[in-house]
XYZ file of C-alpha atoms in Angstrom:
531
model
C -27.960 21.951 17.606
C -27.221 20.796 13.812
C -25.295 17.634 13.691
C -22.854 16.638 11.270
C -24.853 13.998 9.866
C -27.555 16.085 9.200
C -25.675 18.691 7.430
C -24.465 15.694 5.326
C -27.611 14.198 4.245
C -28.800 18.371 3.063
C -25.510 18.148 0.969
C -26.437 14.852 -0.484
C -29.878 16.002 -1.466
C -28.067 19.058 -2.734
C -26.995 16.107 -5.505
C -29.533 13.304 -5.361
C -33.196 14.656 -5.852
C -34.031 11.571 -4.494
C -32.574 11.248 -1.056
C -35.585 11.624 1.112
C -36.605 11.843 5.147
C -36.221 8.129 5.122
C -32.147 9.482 6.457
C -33.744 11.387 8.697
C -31.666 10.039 11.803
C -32.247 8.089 14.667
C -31.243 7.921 18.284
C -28.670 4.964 17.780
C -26.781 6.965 14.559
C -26.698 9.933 16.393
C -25.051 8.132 19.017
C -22.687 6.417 17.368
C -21.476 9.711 15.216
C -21.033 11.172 18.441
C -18.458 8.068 19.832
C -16.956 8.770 16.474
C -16.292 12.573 16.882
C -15.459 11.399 20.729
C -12.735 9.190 19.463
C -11.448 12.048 17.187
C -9.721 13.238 20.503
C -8.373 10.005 21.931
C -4.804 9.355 21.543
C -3.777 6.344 19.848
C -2.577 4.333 23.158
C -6.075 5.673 24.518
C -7.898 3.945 21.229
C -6.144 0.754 20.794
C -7.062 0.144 24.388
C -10.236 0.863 23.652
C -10.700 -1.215 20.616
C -7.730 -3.678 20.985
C -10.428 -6.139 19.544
C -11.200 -4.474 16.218
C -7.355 -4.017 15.889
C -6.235 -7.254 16.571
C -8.962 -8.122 13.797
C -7.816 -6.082 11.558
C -4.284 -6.959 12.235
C -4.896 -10.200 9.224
C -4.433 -7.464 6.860
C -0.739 -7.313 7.843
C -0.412 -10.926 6.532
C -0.343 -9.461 2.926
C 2.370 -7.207 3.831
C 4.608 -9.960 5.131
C 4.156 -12.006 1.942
C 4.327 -8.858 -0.004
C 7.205 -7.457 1.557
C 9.292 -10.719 1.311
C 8.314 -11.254 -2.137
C 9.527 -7.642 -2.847
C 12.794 -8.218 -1.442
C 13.701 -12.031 -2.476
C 13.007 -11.019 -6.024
C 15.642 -7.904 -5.774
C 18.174 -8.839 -3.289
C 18.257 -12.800 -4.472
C 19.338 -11.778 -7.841
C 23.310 -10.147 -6.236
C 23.502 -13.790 -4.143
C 26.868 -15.183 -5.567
C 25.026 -18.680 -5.580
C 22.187 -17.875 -7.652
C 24.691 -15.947 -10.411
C 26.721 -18.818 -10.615
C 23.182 -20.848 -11.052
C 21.375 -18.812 -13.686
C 23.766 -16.294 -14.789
C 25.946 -16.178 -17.628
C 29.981 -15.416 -17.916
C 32.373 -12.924 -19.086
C 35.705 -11.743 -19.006
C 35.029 -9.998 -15.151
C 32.913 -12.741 -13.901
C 29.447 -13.929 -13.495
C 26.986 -11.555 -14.474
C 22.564 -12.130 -14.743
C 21.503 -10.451 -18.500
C 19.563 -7.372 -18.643
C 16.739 -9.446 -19.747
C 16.368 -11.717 -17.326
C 17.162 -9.304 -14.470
C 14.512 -7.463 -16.012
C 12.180 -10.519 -15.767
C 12.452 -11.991 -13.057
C 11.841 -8.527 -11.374
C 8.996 -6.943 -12.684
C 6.665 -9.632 -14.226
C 5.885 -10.579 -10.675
C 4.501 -6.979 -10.407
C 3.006 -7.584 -13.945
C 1.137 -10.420 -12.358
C 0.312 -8.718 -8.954
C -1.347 -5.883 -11.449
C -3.569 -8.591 -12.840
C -4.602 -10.600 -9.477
C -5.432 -7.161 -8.392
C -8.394 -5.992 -11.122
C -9.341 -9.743 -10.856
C -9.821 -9.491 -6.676
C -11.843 -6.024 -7.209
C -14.026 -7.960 -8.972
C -14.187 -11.445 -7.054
C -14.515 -9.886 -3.687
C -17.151 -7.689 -4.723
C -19.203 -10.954 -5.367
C -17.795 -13.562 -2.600
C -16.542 -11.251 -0.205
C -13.265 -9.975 1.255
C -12.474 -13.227 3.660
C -12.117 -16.474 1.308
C -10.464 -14.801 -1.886
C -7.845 -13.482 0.130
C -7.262 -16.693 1.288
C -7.301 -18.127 -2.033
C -4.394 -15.370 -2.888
C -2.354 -16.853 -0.137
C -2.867 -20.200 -1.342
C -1.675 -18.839 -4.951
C 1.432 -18.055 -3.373
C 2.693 -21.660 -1.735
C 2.131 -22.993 -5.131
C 4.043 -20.273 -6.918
C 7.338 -21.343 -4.103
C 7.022 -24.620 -4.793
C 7.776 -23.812 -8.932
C 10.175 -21.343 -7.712
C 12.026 -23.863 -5.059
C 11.929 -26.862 -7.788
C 13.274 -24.392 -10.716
C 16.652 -25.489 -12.745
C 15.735 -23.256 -16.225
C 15.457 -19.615 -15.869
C 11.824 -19.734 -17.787
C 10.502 -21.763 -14.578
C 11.819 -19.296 -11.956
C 9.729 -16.955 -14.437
C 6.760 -18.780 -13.762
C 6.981 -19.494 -10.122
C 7.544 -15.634 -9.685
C 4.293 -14.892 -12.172
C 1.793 -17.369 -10.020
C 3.062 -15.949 -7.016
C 2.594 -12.468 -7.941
C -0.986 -13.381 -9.405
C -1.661 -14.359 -5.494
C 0.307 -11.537 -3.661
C -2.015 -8.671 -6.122
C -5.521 -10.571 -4.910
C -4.392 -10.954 -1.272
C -2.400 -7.358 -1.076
C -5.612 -5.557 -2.473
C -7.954 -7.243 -0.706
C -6.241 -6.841 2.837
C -6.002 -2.777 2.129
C -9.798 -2.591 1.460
C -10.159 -5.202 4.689
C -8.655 -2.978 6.838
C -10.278 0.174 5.800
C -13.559 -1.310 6.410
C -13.209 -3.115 9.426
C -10.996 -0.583 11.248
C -12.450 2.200 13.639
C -12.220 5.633 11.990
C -9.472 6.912 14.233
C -7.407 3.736 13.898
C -7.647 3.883 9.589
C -4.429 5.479 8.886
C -2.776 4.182 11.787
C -3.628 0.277 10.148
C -2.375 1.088 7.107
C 0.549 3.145 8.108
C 1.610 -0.187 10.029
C 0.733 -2.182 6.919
C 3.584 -0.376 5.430
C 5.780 -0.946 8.711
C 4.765 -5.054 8.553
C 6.449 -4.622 4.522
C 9.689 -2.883 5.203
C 9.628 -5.272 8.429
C 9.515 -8.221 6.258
C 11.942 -6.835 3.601
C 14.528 -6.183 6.519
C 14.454 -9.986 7.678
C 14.711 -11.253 4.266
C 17.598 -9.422 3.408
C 18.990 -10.398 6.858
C 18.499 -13.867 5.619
C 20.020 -13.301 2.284
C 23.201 -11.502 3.632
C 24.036 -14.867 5.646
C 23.561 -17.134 2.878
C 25.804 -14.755 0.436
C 29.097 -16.327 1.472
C 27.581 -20.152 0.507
C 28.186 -20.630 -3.233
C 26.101 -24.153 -3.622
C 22.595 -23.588 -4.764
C 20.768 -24.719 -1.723
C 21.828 -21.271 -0.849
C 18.939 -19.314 -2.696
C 16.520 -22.358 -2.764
C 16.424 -22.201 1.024
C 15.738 -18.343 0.330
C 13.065 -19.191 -1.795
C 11.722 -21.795 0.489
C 10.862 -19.550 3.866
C 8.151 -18.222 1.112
C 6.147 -20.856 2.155
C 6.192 -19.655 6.085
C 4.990 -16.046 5.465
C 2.536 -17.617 2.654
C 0.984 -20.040 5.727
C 0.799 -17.905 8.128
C -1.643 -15.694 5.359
C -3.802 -18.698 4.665
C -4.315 -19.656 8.260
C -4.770 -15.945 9.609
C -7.457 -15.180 6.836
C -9.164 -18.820 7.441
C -9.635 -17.383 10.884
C -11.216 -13.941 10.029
C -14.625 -12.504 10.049
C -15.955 -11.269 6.496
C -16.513 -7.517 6.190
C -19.286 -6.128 7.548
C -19.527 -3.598 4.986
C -19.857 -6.279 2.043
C -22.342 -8.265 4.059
C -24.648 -4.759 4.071
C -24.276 -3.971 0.427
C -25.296 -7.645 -0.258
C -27.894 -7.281 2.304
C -27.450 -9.479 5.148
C -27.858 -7.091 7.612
C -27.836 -10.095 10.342
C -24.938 -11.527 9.020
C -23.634 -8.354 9.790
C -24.618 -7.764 12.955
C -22.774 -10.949 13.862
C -19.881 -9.967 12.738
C -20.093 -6.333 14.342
C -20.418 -8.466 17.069
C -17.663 -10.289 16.607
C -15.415 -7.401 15.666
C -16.803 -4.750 18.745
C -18.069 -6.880 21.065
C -21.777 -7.545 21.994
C -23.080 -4.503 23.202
C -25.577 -1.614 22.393
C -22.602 0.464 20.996
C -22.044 -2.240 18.943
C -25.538 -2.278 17.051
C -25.679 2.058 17.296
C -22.568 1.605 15.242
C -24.435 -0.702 13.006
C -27.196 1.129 12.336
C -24.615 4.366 11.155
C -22.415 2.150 8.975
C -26.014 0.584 7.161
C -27.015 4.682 7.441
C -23.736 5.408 5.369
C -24.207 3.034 2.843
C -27.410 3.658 1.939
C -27.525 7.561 1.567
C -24.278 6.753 -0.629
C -26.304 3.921 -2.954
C -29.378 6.445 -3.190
C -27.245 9.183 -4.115
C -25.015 7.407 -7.081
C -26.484 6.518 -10.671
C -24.038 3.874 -11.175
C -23.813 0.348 -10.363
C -20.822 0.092 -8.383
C -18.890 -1.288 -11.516
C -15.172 -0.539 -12.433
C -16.521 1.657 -15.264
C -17.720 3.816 -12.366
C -14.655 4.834 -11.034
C -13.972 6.486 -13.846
C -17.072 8.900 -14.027
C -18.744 11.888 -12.620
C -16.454 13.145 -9.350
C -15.216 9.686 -8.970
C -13.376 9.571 -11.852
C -10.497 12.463 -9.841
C -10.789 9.674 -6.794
C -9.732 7.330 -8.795
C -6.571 9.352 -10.320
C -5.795 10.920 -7.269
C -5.837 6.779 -5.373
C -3.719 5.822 -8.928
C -0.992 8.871 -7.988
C -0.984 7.679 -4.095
C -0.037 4.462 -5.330
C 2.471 4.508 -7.642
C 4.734 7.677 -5.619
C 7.423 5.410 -4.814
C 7.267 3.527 -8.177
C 7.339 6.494 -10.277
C 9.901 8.074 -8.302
C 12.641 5.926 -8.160
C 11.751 3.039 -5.977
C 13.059 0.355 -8.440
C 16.951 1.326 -9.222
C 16.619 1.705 -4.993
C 15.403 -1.878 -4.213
C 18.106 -2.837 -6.636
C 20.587 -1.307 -4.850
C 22.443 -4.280 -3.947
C 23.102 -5.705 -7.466
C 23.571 -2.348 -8.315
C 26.323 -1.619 -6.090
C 28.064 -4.853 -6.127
C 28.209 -4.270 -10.435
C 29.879 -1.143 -9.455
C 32.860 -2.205 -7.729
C 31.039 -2.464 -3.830
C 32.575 -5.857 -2.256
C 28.442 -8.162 -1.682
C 28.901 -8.059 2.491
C 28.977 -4.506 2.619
C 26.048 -3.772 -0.001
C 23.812 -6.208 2.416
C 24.782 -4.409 5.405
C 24.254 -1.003 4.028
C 20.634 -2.453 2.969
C 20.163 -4.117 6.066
C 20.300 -0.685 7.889
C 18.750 1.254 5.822
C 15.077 -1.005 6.685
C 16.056 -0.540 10.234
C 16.247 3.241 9.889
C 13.110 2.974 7.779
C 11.107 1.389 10.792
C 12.518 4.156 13.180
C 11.008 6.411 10.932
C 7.648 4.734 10.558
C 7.505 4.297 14.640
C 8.427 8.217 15.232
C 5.732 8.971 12.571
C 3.094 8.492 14.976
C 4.587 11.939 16.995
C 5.826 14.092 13.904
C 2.039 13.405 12.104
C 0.318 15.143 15.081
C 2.315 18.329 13.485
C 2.190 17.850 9.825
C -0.285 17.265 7.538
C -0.454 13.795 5.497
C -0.439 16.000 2.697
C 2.630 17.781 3.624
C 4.550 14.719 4.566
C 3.595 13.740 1.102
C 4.970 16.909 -0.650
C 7.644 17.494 1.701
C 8.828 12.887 0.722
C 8.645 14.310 -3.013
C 11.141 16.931 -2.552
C 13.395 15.166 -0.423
C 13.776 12.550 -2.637
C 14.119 15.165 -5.685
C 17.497 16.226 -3.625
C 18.851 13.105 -3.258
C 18.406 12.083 -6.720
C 19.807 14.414 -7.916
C 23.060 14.192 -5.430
C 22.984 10.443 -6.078
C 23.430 11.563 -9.803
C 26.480 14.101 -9.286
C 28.156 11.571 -8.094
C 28.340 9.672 -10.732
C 31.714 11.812 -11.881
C 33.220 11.546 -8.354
C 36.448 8.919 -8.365
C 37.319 6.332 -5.909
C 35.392 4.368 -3.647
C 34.167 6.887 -0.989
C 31.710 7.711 -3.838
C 30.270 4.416 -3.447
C 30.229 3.881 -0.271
C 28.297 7.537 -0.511
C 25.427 5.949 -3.507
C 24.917 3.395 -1.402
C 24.194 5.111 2.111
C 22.664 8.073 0.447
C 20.380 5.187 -1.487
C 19.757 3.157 1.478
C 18.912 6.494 3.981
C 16.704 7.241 0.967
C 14.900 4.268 1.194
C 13.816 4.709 4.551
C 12.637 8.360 4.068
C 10.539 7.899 0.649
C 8.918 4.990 2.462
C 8.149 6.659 5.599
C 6.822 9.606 3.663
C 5.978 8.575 0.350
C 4.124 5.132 1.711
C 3.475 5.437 4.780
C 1.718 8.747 4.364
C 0.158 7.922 0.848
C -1.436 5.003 0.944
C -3.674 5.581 4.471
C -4.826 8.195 2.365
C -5.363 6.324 -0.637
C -7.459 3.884 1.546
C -9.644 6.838 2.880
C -10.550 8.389 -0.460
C -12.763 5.551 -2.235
C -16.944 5.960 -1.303
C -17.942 2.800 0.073
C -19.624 1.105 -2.632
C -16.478 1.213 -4.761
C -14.218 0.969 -2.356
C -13.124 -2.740 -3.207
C -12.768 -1.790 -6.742
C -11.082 1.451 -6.161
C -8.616 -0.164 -4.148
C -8.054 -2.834 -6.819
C -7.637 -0.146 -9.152
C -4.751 1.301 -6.579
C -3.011 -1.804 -6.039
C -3.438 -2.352 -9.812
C -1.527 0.714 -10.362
C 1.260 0.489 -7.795
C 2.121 -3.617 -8.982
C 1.840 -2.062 -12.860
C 3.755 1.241 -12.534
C 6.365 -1.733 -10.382
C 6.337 -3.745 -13.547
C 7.001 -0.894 -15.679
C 10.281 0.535 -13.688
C 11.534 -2.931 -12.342
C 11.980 -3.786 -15.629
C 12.825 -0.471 -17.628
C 15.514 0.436 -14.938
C 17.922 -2.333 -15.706
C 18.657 -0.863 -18.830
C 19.053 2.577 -17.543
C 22.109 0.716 -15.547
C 23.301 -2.140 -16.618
C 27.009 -1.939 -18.146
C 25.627 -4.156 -21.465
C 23.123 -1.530 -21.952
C 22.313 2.280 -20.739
C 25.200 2.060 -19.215
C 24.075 5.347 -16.825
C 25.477 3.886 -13.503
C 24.404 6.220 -10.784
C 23.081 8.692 -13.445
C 19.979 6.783 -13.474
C 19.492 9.707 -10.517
C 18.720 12.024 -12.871
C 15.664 10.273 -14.520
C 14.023 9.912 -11.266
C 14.767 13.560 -10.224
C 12.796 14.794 -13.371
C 10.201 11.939 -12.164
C 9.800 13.253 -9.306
C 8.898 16.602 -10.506
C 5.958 15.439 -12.196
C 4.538 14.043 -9.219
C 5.034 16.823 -7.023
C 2.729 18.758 -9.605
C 0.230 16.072 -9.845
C 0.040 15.453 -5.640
C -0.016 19.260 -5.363
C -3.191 19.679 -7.218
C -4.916 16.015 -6.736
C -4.140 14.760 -3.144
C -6.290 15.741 0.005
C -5.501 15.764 3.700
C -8.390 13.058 4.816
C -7.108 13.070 8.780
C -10.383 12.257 10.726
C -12.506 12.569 8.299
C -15.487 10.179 7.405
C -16.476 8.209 4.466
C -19.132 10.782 4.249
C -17.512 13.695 4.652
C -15.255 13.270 1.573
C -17.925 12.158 -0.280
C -19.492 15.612 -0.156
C -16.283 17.168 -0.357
C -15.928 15.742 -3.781
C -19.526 16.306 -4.452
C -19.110 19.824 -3.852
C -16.360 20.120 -6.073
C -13.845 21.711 -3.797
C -10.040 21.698 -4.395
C -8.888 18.272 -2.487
C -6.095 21.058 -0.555
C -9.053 22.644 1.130
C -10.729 19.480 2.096
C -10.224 20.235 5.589
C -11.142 23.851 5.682
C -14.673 23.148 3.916
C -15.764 20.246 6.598
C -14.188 22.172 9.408
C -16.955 25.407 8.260
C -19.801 22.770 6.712
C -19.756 20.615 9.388
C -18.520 22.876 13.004
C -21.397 21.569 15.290
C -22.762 24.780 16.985
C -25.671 26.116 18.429
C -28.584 27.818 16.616
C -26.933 26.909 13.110
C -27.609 23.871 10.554
């Protein structure tokens, strides 16, 4: 009987000359791989009842996706509120209007700034761990609302956004490496998947909250908008004061005790528990005897890391890249169009709801179709509708905006379903451990900067004192979107059940990421008489 592990540690000799029979495995690895291929069957009722502990753990991660989400959404949606135009926008002959600039501004240097706090938390939390700099992030946040809440001159907003931003990139990063380290292997996607679900979640009740306030014209309106910031912000700092620090940083700074605590902690106290110990310390050490690097940022970008890294950068910045900024500002959008505020919110508000049908359902239609394929299949859809969305640009009358804005709305909830919720569990199973922190930095990095870049180019695609391309703007995205689909054709994997491991010799080997499955399936098939 050849075991999986075994098979793995030939391959990783295969590129290591020094990996030695100091991996040679023993009775409490072999063990725990074998609950691990055990779990590959469960169900995911079956496993969260099973680890309910680890989950509810791992459930501080979905702090950063309330604070991201709302931030998302208050800096798009806060922008059409009648109260804030009259505040900080200017005047013309058809009424209050915000300046390309500043709509640009406000909008994407937040992302700007959640780009930086992201390559500064790869770096911190390699060094002081995943639990007190994500705390620190949250913290960042309540002090960006406060210069937000307090802000009479358009250049403060700017700043409370930019400090807030700087703490939503270190917490948002840090949580999606978090998660993918303290989470079971059959419960990795499903985490992050409902990472996602917290964000659109979040964005829903915000806009639910900015819909009532649109018919109040005094400026307490948006202030207390800005001001429930610091609820979703609190309830980050006191979730991730609570938490236990990754086990897997405690073993690559080697206190293994520490980490056997917190395994403890995490799984309960039990042999299991230290069998799955000893195979996560396993892990991590054939990977640090098998790399020449030293687990810097420069790293990810050499040898068979350096496609990793692209192929987590493309995961990332899907929605971004393909549109996802002239959708979140549908609203302001519509309403510049001619579409009366109440109905743009309502549209919006629905849209989210649809979007967390989706996510909920995805659980059943995933069992059918490839992560991969959702991906591809997200890519063309939205293709489609851009392109529709765009056509209709030349259509007369009002039914063609009440059709943008469900067409952009229904969009919404399909690209983020597909595009996110698909994307960025496999994103999060890609990185090898000992860059894993970094390599998710790098990801988050990318998704806040390719933000940045469309929040504030797509504006000016729009905007009436500009571009001028009104629903057009489809057509940009549609070509977009094109280049994607070529670049997750050839780059992304399908990583469903596999191990850290596993795609590390996948990569090793060199073999197309579309065949990942096929080569562990016929490397790794545990059968009798064969290694």
């Amino acid at each position: 009987m050849a075991s999986r592990s075994h098979k793995l540690a030939v391959i990783g000799a295969a590129h290591a000359d020094h990996v030695e029979e100091s991996f040679a495995l023993d009775p409490a690895i072999q063990r725990a791989q074998a609950e691990d291929d055990a779990d590959r069957e469960l169900g995911i009722p079956a496993i969260l009842a099973k680890y309910w502990r680890p989950c509810l753990i791992c459930s501080v991660s979905f702090t950063a996706g309330l604070v991201f989400g709302y931030d998302v959404t208050v800096n798009g949606a806060s922008i059409s509120m009648p109260a804030f135009l009259l505040y900080f926008g200017d005047m013309n002959a058809s009424g209050p209007y915000l300046p390309s600039l500043w709509t640009s501004l406000w909008t994407a240097m937040s992302s700007l700034m959640q780009a930086i706090g992201a390559i500064i938390a790869g770096w911190i939390s390699a060094r002081l761990g995943r639990k007190w700099p994500a705390c620190a992030g949250a913290c960042l946040t309540l002090v960006g609302t406060a210069i937000q809440y307090i802000a009479t001159a358009r250049g403060t907003l700017l700043a409370g956004k930019m400090v807030s931003g700087l703490g939503i990139g270190c917490l948002y990063s840090i949580a999606t490496t978090y998660a993918g380290e303290v989470a079971p292997l059959r419960l990795r996607a499903p985490i992050q998947t409902w990472l996602v679900a917290f964000v659109i979640m979040t964005q829903a009740v915000c806009l639910g909250v900015i819909r009532a306030y649109v018919p109040d014209i005094d400026e307490s309106a948006f202030r207390f908008v800005f001001a429930l910031q610091w609820a979703v912000g609190g309830i980050a700092v006191i979730a991730w004061a609570f938490a236990p620090e990754s086990p897997v940083y405690l073993i690559t700074r080697g206190k293994t005790e520490a980490a056997r605590s917190v395994m403890r902690r995490i799984y309960g106290n039990s042999n299991e528990t230290d069998d799955r110990l000893a195979c996560l310390i396993n892990d991590i050490e054939m990977e640090q005897a098998s790399q020449e690097d030293n687990g810097s940022y420069a790293a990810c970008f050499s040898g068979p890391h350096l496609k990793r890294t692209l192929t987590i950068a493309l995961l990332f910045s899907l929605t971004n890249a393909s549109g996802a900024a002239f959708l979140s500002q549908n609203i302001y959008f519509l309403i510049t169009a001619g579409l009366e505020a109440i109905h743009a919110f309502d549209i919006g508000i629905g849209g989210f709801g649809l979007a967390l049908l989706i996510i909920a359902a995805s659980g059943m239609y995933l069992k059918h179709f490839t992560r991969r394929n959702v991906i591809l299949t997200g890519l063309v859809i939205n293709f489609v509708f851009m392109v529709i969305i765009g056509a209709l640009y030349w259509v007369p009358g009002e039914g063609a905006l009440w059709a943008i804005a469900v067409l952009m709305n229904v969009l919404i909830s399909l690209t983020t379903s597909t595009l996110q919720a698909a994307a960025w569990p496999v994103a999060a199973e890609i990185p090898s451990y000992h860059l894993r922190a970094k390599s998710m930095s790098l990801g988050i990095f990318t998704q806040t900067l390719t933000s940045w870049l469309f929040i504030f180019i797509t504006p000016y695609m729009y905007n009436v004192d500009t571009g001028n391309l009104g629903a057009r703007t489809g057509f940009i995205y549609a070509g977009t979107t094109l280049l994607l689909g070529a670049g997750a054709f050839w780059l992304v994997p399908d990583t469903t059940g596999l191990t850290t491991p596993e795609v590390d010799a996948a990569y090793a080997a060199q073999i197309p990421p579309r065949k990942f499955q096929t080569f562990v399936a016929n490397t790794f098939r545990i059968e009798e008489g064969k290694v």
